[in-house]
Steps between C-alpha positions, in 0.01 A plus 500: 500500500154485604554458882710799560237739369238317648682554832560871436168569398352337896768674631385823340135425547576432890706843507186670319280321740678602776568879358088506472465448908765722605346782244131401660644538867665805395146640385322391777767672739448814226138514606544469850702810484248670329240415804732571734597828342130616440413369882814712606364786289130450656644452850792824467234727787503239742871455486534836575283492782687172611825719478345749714365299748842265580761751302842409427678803729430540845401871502369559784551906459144387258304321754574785792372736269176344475458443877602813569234624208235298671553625854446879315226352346292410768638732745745267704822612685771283444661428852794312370620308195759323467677220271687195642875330354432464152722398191376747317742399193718207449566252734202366680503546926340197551626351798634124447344354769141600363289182340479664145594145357100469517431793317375398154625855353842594641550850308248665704628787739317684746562871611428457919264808530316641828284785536259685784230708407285748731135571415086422575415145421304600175793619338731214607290215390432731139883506528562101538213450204713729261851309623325178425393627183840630364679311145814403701465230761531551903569205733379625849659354761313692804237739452376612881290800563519721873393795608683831518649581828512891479653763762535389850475185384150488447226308245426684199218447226730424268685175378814350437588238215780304479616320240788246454542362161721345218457658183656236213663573203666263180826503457634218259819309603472714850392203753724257364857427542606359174247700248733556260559131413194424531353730255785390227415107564135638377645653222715189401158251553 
C-alpha cells in the first residue's frame, strides 16, 4: 500500500518540479516582452523615420514633389524628369537573369528615376547637399555636371545636372516568388 503512494507522490513532485520551470520560462519570456515592448515604445520615432526613409509603397508622385520643391527652392529649371519600368504595385519587374540571389534583403524595390537640372553651380551643389540630406534614401547611379549650350549652340554660364538614380522602397513578399508560404511556415515555427 505504501509503494503506490510513494510512487504517486515522485510522480507528482516531478510534475510540480517540472510545472515550476515551465512557469519560470514563461516569466522570463513575460519580462522580455516587457523590454521589448518598452524598447519598442522608446524606439516608436525612429521607426517612423525608418518607414520614411525605405517606405513600404513606391510613391514616387512623393519624392518628385520634393525634387521638384528643391529645384524652386534654389532656383533650378528642371530640364527633364523622368521615371524608368517600375512595379509600382504587385508583382516585382525584376528581371530573372539579374544576380539578386546575393542580395541579403530580397523585398527591396527600386523606382528607376532620372532627372536634369539647369542652373549656376552654387545652386546645384546647395541642391545635391539638400538631396543628400532628404529622410528617404537615393541610390545615384550617375551624377555628371556640363555646361549649358544656349542659342546657336553656344556656351552659357549656366549648368546642367544630371542625375540617374534608383530610389528603393519595402515591399514585403514583393521580391520573392513563393512569399506567401514562406510567411505561413514562420507562422507555423
Amino acid at each position: 500500500a505504501i509503494r503506490p503512494t510513494l510512487n504517486t507522490i515522485s510522480d507528482l513532485l516531478a510534475q510540480i518540479k517540472s510545472q515550476e520551470e515551465i512557469a519560470q520560462k514563461l516569466n522570463d519570456k513575460l519580462n522580455n516582452l516587457e523590454k521589448a515592448q518598452t524598447v519598442w515604445n522608446a524606439q516608436g520615432q525612429n521607426i517612423s523615420l525608418l518607414d520614411q526613409a525605405l517606405p513600404k509603397k513606391a510613391n514616387p508622385m512623393e519624392y518628385i514633389r520634393q525634387i521638384e520643391a528643391l529645384a524652386g527652392v534654389h532656383g533650378l529649371n528642371i530640364i527633364s524628369l523622368s521615371l524608368n519600368k517600375t512595379a509600382l504595385a504587385g508583382k516585382s519587374i525584376v528581371p530573372e537573369e539579374t544576380d539578386e540571389k546575393e542580395t541579403p534583403v530580397k523585398d527591396i524595390n527600386k523606382i528607376g528615376l532620372s532627372f536634369s537640372l539647369e542652373g549656376p553651380y552654387s545652386s546645384l551643389s546647395n541642391f545635391l547637399k539638400d538631396v543628400e540630406n532628404l529622410r528617404r534614401i537615393l541610390d545615384e547611379d550617375s551624377v555628371s555636371i556640363r555646361l549649358a549650350t544656349g542659342e546657336q549652340g553656344q556656351q552659357t554660364q549656366t549648368l546642367v545636372l544630371a542625375i540617374n538614380a534608383d530610389v528603393p522602397f519595402f515591399e514585403k513578399g514583393a521580391g520573392l516568388p513563393n512569399a506567401k508560404a514562406k510567411d505561413e511556415e514562420a507562422i507555423k515555427e
